Coordinates of C-alpha atoms in Angstrom, one line a residue:
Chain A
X240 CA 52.6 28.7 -23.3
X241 CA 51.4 25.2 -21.6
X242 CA 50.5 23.0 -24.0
X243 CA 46.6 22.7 -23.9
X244 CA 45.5 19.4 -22.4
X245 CA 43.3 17.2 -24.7
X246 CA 42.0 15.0 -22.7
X247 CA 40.7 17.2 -20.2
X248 CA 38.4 19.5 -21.8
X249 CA 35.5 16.9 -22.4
X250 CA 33.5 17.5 -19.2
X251 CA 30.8 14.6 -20.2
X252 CA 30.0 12.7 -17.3
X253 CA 29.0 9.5 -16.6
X254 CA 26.9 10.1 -13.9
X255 CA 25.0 12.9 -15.5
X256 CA 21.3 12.2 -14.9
X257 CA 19.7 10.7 -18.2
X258 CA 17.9 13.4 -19.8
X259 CA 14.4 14.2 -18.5
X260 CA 12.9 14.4 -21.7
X261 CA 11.0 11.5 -22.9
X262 CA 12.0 10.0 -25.9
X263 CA 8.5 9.5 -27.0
X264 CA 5.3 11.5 -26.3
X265 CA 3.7 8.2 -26.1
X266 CA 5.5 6.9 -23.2
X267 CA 5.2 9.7 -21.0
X268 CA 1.9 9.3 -21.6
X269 CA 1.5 5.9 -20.9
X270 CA 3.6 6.6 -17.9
X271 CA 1.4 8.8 -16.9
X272 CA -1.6 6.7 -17.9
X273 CA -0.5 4.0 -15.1
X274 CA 0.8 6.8 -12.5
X275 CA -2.8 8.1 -12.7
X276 CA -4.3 4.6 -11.5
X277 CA -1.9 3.9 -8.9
X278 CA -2.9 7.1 -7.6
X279 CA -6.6 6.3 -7.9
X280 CA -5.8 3.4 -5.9
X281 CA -4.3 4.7 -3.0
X282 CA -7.1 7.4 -2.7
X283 CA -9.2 4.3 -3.0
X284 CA -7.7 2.9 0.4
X285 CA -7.7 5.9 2.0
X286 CA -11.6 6.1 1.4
X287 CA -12.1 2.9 3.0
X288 CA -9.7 3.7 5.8
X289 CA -11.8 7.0 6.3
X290 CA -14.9 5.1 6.2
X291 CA -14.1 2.6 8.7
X292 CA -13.1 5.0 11.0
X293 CA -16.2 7.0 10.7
X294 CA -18.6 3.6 10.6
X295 CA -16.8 2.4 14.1
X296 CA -18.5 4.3 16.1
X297 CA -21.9 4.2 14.3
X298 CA -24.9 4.9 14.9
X299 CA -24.7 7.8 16.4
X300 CA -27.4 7.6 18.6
X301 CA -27.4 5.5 21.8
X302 CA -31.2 4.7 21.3
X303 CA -30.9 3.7 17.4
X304 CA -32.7 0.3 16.2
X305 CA -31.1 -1.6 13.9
X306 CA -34.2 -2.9 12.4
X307 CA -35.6 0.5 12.5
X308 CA -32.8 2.6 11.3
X309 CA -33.0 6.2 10.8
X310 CA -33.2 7.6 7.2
X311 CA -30.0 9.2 7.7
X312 CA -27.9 7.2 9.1
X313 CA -29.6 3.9 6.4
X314 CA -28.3 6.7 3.8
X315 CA -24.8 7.5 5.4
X316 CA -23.9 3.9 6.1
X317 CA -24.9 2.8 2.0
X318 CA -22.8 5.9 0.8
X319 CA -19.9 4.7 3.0
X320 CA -20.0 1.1 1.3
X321 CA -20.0 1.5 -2.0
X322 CA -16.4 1.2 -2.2
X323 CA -15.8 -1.5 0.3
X324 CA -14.7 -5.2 -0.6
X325 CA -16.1 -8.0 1.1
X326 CA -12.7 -8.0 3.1
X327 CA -12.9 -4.0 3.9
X328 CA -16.4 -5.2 5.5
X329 CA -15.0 -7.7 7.5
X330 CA -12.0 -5.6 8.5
X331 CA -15.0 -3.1 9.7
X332 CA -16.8 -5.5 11.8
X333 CA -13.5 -6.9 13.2
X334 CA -12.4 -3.0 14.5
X335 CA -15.9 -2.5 15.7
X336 CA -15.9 -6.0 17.8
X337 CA -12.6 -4.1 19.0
X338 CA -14.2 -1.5 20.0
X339 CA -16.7 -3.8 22.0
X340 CA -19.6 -3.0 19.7
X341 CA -22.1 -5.6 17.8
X342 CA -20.3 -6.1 14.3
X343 CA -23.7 -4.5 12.6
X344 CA -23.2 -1.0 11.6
X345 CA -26.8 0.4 12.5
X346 CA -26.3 -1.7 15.8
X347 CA -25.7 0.5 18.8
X348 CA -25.7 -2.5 21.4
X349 CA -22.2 -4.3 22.6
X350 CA -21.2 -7.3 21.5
X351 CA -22.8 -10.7 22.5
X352 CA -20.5 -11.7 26.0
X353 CA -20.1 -15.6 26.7
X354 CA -21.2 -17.3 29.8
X355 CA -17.5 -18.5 30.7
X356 CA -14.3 -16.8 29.4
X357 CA -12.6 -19.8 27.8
X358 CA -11.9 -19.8 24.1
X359 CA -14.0 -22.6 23.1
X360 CA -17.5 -23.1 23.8
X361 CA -20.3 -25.5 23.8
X362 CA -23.4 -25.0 21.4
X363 CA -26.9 -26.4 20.6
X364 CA -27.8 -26.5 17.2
X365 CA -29.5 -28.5 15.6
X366 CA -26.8 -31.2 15.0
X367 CA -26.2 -31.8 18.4
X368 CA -23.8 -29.8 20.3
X369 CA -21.1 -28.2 18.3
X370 CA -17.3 -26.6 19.5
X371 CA -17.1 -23.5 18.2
X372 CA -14.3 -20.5 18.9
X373 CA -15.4 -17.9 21.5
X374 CA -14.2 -15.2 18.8
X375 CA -17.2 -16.5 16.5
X376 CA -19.4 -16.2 19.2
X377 CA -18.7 -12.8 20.1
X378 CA -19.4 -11.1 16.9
X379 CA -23.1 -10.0 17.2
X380 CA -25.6 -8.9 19.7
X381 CA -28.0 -11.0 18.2
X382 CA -28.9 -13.6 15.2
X383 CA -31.0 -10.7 13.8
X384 CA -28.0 -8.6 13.7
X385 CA -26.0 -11.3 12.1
X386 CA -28.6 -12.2 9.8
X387 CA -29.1 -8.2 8.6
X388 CA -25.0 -7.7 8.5
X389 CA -24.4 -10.8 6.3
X390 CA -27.4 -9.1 4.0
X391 CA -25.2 -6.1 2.9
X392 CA -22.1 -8.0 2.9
X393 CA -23.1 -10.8 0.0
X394 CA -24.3 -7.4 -2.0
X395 CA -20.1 -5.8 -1.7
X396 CA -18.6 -6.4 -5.0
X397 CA -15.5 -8.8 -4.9
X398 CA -14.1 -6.2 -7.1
X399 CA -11.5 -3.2 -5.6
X400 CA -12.8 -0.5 -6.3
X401 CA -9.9 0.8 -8.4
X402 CA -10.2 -1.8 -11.0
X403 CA -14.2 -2.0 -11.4
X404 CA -16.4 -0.9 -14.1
X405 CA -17.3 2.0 -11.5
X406 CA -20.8 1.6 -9.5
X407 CA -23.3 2.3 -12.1
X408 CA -26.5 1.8 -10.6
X409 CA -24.8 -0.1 -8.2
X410 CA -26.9 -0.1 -5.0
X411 CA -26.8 -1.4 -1.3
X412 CA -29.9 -2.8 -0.2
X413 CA -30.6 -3.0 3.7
X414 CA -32.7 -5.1 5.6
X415 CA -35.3 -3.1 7.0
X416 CA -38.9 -3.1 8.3
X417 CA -39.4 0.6 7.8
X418 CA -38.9 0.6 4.1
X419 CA -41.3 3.1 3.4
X420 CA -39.2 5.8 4.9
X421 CA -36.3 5.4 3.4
X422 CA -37.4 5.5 -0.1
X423 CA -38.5 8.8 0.8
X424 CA -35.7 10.5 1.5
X425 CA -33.8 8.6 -2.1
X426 CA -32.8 11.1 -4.1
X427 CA -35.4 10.2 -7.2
X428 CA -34.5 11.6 -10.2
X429 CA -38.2 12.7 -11.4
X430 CA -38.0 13.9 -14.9
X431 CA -38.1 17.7 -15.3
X432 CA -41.7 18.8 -15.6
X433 CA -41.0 22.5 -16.4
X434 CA -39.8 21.1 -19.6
X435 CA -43.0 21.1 -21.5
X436 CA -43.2 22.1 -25.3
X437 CA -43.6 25.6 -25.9
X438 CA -46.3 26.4 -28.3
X439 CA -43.8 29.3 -30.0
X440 CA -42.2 27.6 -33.3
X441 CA -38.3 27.6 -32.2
X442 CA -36.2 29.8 -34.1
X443 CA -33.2 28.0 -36.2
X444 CA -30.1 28.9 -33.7
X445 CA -32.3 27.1 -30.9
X446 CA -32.7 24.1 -32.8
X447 CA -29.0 23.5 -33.3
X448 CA -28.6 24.3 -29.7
X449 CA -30.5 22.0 -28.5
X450 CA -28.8 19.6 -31.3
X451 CA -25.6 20.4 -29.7
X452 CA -27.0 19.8 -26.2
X453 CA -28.9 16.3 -27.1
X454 CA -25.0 15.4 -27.8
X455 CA -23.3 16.6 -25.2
X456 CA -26.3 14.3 -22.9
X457 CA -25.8 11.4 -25.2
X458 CA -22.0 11.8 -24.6
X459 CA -22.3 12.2 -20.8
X460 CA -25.2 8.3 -20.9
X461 CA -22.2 6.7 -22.9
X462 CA -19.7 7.4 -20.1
X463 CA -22.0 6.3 -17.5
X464 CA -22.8 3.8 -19.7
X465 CA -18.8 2.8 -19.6
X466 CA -18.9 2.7 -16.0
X467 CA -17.5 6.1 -15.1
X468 CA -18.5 9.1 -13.2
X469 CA -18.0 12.7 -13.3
X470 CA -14.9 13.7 -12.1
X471 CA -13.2 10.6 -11.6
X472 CA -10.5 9.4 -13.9
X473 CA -11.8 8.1 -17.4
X474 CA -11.4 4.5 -18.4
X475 CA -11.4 5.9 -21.7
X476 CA -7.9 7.9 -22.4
X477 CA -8.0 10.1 -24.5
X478 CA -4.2 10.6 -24.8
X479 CA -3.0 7.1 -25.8
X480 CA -6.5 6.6 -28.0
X481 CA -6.7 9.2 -30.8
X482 CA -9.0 9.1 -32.6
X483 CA -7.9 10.2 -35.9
X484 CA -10.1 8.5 -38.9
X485 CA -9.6 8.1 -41.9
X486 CA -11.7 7.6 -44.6
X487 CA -10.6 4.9 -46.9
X488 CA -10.8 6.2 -50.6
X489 CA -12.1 3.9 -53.5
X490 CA -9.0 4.5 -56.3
X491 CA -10.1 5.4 -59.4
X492 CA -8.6 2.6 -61.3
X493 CA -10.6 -0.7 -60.8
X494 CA -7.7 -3.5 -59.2
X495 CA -6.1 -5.9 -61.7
X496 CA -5.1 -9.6 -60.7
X497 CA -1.4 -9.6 -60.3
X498 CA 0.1 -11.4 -63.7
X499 CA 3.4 -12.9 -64.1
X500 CA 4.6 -10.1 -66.9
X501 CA 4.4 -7.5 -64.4
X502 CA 7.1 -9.2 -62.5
X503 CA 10.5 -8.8 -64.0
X504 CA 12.3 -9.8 -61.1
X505 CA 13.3 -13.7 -60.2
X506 CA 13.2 -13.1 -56.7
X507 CA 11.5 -16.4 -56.2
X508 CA 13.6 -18.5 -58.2
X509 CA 17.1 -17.1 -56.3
X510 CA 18.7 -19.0 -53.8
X511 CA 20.6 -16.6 -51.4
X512 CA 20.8 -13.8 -54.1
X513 CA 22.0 -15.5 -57.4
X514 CA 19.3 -16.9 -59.7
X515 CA 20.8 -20.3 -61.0
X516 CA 21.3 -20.5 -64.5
X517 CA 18.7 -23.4 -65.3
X518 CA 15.9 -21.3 -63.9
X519 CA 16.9 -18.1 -65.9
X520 CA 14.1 -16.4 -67.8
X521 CA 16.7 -15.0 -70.8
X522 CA 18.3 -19.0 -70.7
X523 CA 17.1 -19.6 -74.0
X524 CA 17.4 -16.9 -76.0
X525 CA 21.2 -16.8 -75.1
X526 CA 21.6 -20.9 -76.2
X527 CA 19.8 -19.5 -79.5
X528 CA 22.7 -16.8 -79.9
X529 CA 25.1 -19.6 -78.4
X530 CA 24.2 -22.0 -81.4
X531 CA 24.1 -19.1 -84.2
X532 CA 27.9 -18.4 -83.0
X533 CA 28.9 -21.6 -82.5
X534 CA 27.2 -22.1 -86.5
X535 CA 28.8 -19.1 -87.7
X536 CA 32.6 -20.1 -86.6
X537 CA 32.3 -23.7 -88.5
X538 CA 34.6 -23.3 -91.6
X539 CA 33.0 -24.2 -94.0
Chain B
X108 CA 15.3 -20.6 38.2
X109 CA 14.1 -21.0 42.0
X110 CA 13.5 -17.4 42.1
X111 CA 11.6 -17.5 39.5
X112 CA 8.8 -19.9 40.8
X113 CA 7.4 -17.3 43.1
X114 CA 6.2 -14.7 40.0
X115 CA 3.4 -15.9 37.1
X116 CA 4.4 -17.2 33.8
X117 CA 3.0 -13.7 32.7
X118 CA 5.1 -11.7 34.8
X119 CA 8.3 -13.2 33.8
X120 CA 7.6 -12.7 30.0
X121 CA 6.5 -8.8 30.2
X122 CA 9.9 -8.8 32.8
X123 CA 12.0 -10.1 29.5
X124 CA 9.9 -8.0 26.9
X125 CA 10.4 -4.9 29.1
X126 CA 14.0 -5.7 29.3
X127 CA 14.0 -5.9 25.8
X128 CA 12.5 -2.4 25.0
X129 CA 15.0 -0.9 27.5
X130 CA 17.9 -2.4 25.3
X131 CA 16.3 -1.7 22.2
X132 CA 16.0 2.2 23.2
X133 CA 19.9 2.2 24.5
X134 CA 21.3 0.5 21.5
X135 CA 19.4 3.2 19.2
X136 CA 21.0 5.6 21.4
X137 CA 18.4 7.2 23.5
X138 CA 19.6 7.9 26.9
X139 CA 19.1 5.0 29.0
X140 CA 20.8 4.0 32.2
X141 CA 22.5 1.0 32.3
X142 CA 20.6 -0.4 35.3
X143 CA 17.7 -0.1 33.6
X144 CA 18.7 -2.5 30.9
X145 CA 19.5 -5.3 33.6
X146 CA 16.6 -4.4 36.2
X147 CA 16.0 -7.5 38.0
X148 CA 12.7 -9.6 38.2
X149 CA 12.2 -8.6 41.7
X150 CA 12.5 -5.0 41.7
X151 CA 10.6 -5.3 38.2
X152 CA 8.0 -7.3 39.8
X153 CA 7.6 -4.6 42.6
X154 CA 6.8 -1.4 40.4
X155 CA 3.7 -3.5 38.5
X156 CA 2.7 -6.0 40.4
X157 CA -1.1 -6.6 40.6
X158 CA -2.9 -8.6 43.4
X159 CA -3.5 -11.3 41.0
X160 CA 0.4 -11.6 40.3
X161 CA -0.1 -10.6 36.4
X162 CA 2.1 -7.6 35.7
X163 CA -0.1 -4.2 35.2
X164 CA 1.0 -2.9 31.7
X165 CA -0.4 0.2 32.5
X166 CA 2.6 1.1 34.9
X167 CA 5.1 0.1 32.7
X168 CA 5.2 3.0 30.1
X169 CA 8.2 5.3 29.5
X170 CA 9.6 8.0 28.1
X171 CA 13.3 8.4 26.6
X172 CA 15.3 11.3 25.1
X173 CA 17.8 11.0 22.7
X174 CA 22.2 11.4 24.2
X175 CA 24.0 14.3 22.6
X176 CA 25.5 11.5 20.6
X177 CA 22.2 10.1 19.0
X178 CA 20.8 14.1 18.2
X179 CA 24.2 14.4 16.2
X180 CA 23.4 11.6 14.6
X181 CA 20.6 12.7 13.1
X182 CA 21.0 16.2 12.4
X183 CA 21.5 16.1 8.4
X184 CA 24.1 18.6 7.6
X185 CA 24.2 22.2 7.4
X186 CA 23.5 23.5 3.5
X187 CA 23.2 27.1 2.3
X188 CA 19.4 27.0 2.3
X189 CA 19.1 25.4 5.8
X190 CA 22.5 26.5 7.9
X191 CA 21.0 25.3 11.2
X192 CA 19.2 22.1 10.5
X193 CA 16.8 20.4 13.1
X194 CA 17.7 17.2 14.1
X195 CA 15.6 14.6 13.2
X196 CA 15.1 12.5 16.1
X197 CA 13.4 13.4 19.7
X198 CA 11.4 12.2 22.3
X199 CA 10.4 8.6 22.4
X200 CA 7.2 7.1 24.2
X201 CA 6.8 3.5 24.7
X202 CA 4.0 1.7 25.9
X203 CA 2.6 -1.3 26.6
X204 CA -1.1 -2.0 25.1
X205 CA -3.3 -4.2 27.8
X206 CA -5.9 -4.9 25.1
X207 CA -6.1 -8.3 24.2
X208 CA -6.5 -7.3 20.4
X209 CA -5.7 -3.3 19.8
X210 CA -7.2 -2.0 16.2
X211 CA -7.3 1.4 14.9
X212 CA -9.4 2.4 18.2
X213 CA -6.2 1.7 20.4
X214 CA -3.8 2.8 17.6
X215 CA -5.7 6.3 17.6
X216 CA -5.6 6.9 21.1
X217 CA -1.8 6.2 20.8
X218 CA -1.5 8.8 18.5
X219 CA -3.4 11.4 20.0
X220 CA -2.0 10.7 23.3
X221 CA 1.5 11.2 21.4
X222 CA 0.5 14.0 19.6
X223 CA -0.8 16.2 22.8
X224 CA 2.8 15.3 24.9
X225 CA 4.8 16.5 21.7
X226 CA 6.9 13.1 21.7
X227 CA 9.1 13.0 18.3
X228 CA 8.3 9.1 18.0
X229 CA 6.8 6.1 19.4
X230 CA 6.6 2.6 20.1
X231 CA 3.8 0.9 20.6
X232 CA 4.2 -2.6 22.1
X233 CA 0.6 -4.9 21.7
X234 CA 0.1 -8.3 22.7
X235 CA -1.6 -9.9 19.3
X236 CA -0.7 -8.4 16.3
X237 CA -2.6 -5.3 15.0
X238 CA -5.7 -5.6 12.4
X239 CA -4.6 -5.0 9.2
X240 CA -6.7 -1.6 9.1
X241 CA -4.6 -0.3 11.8
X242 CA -1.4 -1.5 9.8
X243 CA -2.8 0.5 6.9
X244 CA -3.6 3.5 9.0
X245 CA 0.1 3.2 10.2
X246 CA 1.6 3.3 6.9
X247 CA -0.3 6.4 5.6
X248 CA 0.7 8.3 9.6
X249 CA 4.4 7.8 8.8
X250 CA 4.3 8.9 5.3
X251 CA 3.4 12.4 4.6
X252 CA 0.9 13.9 6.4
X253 CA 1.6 12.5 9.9
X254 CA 0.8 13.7 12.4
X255 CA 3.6 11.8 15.0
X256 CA 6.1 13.4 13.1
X257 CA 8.9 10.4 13.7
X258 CA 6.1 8.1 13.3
X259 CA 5.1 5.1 15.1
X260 CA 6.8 1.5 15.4
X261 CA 4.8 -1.0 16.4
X262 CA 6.1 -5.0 18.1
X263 CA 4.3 -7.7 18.7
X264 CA 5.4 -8.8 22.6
X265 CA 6.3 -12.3 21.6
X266 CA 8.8 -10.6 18.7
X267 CA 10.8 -8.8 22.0
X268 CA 11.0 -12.2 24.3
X269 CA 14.5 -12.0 23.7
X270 CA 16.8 -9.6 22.5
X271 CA 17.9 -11.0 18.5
X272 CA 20.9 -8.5 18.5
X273 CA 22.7 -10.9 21.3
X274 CA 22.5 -14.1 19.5
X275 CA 25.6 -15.1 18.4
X276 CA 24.9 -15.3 14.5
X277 CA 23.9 -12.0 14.4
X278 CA 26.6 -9.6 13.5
X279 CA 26.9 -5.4 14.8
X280 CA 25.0 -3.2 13.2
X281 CA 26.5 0.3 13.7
X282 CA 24.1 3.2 12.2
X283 CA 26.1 5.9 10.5
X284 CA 25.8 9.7 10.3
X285 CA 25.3 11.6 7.6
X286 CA 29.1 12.5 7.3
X287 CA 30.1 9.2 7.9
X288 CA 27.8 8.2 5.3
X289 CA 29.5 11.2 2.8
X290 CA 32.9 10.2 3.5
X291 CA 32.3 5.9 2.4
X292 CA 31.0 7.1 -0.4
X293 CA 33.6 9.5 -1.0
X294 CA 36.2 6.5 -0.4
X295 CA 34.7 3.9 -2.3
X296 CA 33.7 6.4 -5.0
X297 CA 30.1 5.0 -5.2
X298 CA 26.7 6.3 -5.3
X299 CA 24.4 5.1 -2.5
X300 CA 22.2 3.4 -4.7
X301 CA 25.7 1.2 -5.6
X302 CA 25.6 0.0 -1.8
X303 CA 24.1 -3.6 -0.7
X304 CA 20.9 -3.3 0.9
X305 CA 18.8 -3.9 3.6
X306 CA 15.1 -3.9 4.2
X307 CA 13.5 -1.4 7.0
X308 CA 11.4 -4.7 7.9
X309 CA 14.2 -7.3 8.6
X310 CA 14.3 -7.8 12.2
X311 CA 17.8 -5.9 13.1
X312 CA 16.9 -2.8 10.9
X313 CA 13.1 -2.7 12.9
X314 CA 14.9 -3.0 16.4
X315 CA 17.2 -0.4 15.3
X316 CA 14.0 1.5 14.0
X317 CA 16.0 2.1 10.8
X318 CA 14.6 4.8 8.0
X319 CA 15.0 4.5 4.5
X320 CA 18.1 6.1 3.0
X321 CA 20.2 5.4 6.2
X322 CA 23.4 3.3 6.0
X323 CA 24.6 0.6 8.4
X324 CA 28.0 -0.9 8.9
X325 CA 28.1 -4.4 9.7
X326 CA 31.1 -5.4 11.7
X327 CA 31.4 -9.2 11.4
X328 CA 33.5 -12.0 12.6
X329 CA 35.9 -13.6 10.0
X330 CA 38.0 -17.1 10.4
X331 CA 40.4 -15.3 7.9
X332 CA 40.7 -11.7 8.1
X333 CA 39.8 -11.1 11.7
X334 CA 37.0 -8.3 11.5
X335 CA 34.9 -7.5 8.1
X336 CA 33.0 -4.6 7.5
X337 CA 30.4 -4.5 5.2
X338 CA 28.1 -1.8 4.4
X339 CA 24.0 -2.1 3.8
X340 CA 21.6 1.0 2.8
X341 CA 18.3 0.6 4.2
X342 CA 15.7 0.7 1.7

C-alpha cells in the first residue's frame, strides 16, 4: 500500500474567487445603493444624447416661426430640456450650427452666412468697431433668435440631472408672442369636480378608507415634496434607512446622583493597574492593626 | 522637395495622412498591398485632384479585408458551447470627412452608411476634432447595443501626419492571439490581470485599434541584453 500523501490532499486554492456572499447585508446594499445612481446617470446621458438628436432637426415644419411656435412643438421642445445642463444646450446649438441650422430650436432658417469667408470679421457696435471670430457670428439667423435662445438657456439648471433635487415644478419658460395658445394646451391640473359631498352619512369602513387614502396622498406630496417622481429612483432608501423606533421608557426608579460609596473600585487612583499604597482606601485601618501588633509583641 | 512645389500645401498633407491610414490598416493586418503603402505624391495627386489643386476627400475612401493571418487572429478559441467560433474582425471602411467640423449629423451618416454595406468596422478620419456629443454617441455605439458591430475609430488628420510607429523611440508592438495569449500566461504562471498595462487610448494601442482584454508584446532595443520583450494588457 502507497503511503497516502499528506500534503496533497488540501485542494484549497489560492486563486479561488473570494466568496460571493457579502459579509454584511449592509454593504451589498450600499453597493447597491451607489450601483443604482451610476446607472441613473448613464440613462441620464443617454436622455440628453436622445434629445439632441431629436431637437437637431427641429421644427419640423419648413414654414414654422420661431416667435410664433406651434403648441406642439413649444411643448415637445420644454419636455426635451428639462434634463439638459447649460453645457447639453450649448452642445445642442453647436450640432445644430453643424447641421447649418440657426442655433434656436424653434428656428427653421439656416444659419446667419458672413459677407467674406475669413475667420475674423469686422463689426459695428456701439463701441466702435469690434474683431470678433466668424464662428460667433455664425450662430443665429437673427438677434431675435439669439435673444429668445439665450432666454431658455439662463432658465437650465447648472445642476446634472442625476444629482438634483429632481424638477419639481421646475418649468421652461419660452419667449413667445402667442402666449395665449400655449397655456391652452398645458396640462392644468383642475381639481376634481365630481368630487362633491354626498349628502348620504358615510358608513364607518368608508371613513377609514378614505383615512387610509388621505395617507397614501399625503405620502405621495412628501415625496414630491423631496424632489422625486414616480418611478424614478428614491432619494430616500429605504434599505440603508430603517426606520425602526423605539420608544424610550421612563424607568420606574427616579435616577440617583452617582456617590463615591457606590464605587468600590480605585480605578482612578491606579497608575498602570496597581493602586499605590499611599492612596489605598483600607491604608489606615491596616497601620491601626500594624500598631496593635507592633504593641502587642513589646515585652513587657 | 522640388517636386513638391508643383502640389498645394493641402494636397501634400492628405498625401501623408492617406499614406498613414494605408500603413495603419497593413500593420493591423488587413490586406494591403505594399504599393499602396508608398503610393507616390504624383500618382496620389492624380486619383483626387480637383481643379483648384486641393485634394477631393471624397475620392479617397476605401475598403480593406482582413489576411488569413489577421482572421486567425481574432477568432477566440473553439469551446464546448461554441466549437466553431466567428472571428471577430471583418471588413474595414475608411473615409475621409470633408466637413470642416463633423458632429453627430456626419458621425450618423457614417454609421448608417456602415451599417447598409455590412462593414465589421470603421475609421472615420475628420479634419477638427468631433463635438463632444458625437464622442458621447461613439462611446455608447461601441459598447453594447451597436449597431457597427466592430465599432468605429475615429482620428483627427493632424494625429496621422506622420506615422508614430516609425519613430525611433517607439518600440514593436506585436498583437497576440488568443493562444499566444494562453500559453504566456501559462509560462509565466500569471493571471492576465498580473500583466503591465496599457491604455486603449495611448497613441500606439489607437493605431493598432487595440480592444480591451488583448495583449501586446513589446519587442525593445537593449544596450545590454540585445532584444527585450515585455508584455502589456490593454485595458
Amino acid at each position: 500500500m502507497p503511503p497516502n500523501p499528506i500534503l496533497n490532499n488540501s485542494t484549497v486554492s489560492t486563486n479561488a474567487p473570494p466568496e460571493t456572499k457579502a459579509v454584511n447585508q449592509r454593504h451589498l446594499n450600499v453597493a447597491l445603493q451607489h450601483a443604482n445612481i451610476i446607472e441613473q446617470r448613464k440613462k441620464v446621458e443617454a436622455q440628453v444624447l436622445e434629445s439632441i438628436i431629436a431637437l437637431m432637426d427641429f421644427p419640423n415644419s419648413p414654414d414654422a416661426d420661431p416667435k410664433r411656435p406651434s403648441a406642439s412643438d413649444a411643448t415637445l421642445f420644454r419636455e426635451h430640456l428639462v434634463l439638459f445642463q447649460p453645457s447639453d444646450y450649448d452642445s445642442l446649438i453647436e450640432e445644430r450650427n453643424i447641421a447649418d441650422k440657426c442655433g434656436y430650436t424653434l428656428c427653421p432658417r439656416p444659419k446667419k452666412k458672413t459677407r467674406s469667408g475669413a475667420k475674423k470679421q469686422f463689426v459695428d457696435t456701439e463701441r466702435g468697431v469690434e474683431i470678433v471670430d466668424k464662428k460667433v457670428l455664425e450662430v443665429w439667423c437673427s438677434e431675435d433668435c439669439a435673444k429668445r435662445a439665450l432666454y431658455v438657456k439662463v432658465q437650465l439648471n447648472e445642476e446634472p440631472a442625476w444629482t438634483r433635487p429632481e424638477s419639481y415644478g421646475e418649468k421652461i419658460e419660452l419667449m413667445v408672442e402667442n402666449p395665449e395658445e400655449h397655456h391652452k394646451v398645458l396640462p392644468l391640473r383642475l381639481k376634481s369636480e365630481n368630487l362633491t359631498p354626498t349628502p348620504t352619512k358615510p358608513s364607518e369602513e368608508d371613513e377609514i378608507a378614505a383615512a387610509w387614502l388621505a395617507r397614501d396622498d399625503a405620502l405621495a406630496d412628501l415625496a414630491i415634496e423631496r424632489g422625486e417622481k414616480p418611478g424614478r429612483l428614491s432619494k430616500a432608501s429605504k434599505d440603508l434607512m430603517t426606520a425602526n423606533i423605539k420608544e424610550r421608557v421612563a424607568s420606574a426608579t427616579p435616577p440617583v446622583a452617582p456617590s463615591l460609596d457606590d464605587q468600590p473600585s480605585q480605578a482612578h487612583m491606579a497608575i498602570e493597574g496597581h493602586v499605590p499604597r499611599e492612596n489605598r482606601r483600607d491604608q489606615q485601618l491596616d497601620e491601626e492593626d500594624d500598631t496593635e501588633d507592633w504593641d502587642r509583641h513589646l515585652p513587657g | 522637395m522640388d517636386s513638391q512645389a508643383q502640389y498645394t500645401p493641402g494636397m501634400v498633407r492628405m498625401w501623408r495622412i492617406y499614406r498613414t491610414t494605408k500603413q495603419m490598416c497593413r500593420d493591423r493586418g488587413y490586406d494591403i498591398p505594399v504599393e499602396d503603402t508608398e503610393i507616390s505624391l504624383e500618382e496620389f495627386a492624380h486619383r483626387c485632384r480637383r481643379e483648384d489643386g486641393e485634394p477631393e476627400r471624397s475620392q479617397l475612401h476605401y475598403s480593406a479585408t482582413p489576411t488569413q493571418e489577421m482572421i486567425h487572429k481574432y477568432t477566440p478559441p473553439a469551446t464546448a458551447k461554441f466549437p466553431n467560433p466567428e472571428p471577430q474582425i471583418g471588413s474595414l471602411w475608411v473615409e475621409f470627412n470633408a466637413d470642416e467640423n463633423a458632429g453627430l449629423k456626419q458621425l450618423r451618416e457614417y454609421m448608417v452608411h456602415l451599417a447598409q454595406n455590412n462593414h465589421y468596422s470603421g475609421i472615420l478620419v475628420t479634419i477638427k476634432p468631433m463635438t463632444g456629443m458625437a464622442i458621447r454617441m461613439l462611446r455608447n455605439a461601441t459598447g453594447v447595443d451597436g449597431q457597427v458591430l466592430g465599432g468605429v475609430e475615429v482620428f483627427v488628420e493632424q494625429d496621422l501626419l506622420v506615422n508614430i510607429t516609425k519613430h525611433e523611440l517607439v518600440p514593436r508592438h506585436i498583437l497576440l492571439s488568443h493562444e499566444e495569449k494562453k500559453q504566456l500566461l501559462e509560462r509565466y504562471r500569471l493571471k492576465e490581470t498580473q500583466l503591465p498595462r496599457i491604455q486603449v487610448t495611448d497613441p500606439v494601442a489607437k493605431y493598432l485599434g487595440l480592444r480591451r482584454g488583448q495583449v501586446v508584446k513589446i519587442i525593445r532595443m537593449s544596450e545590454t541584453a540585445g532584444r527585450y520583450a515585455s508584455y502589456r494588457w490593454a485595458i
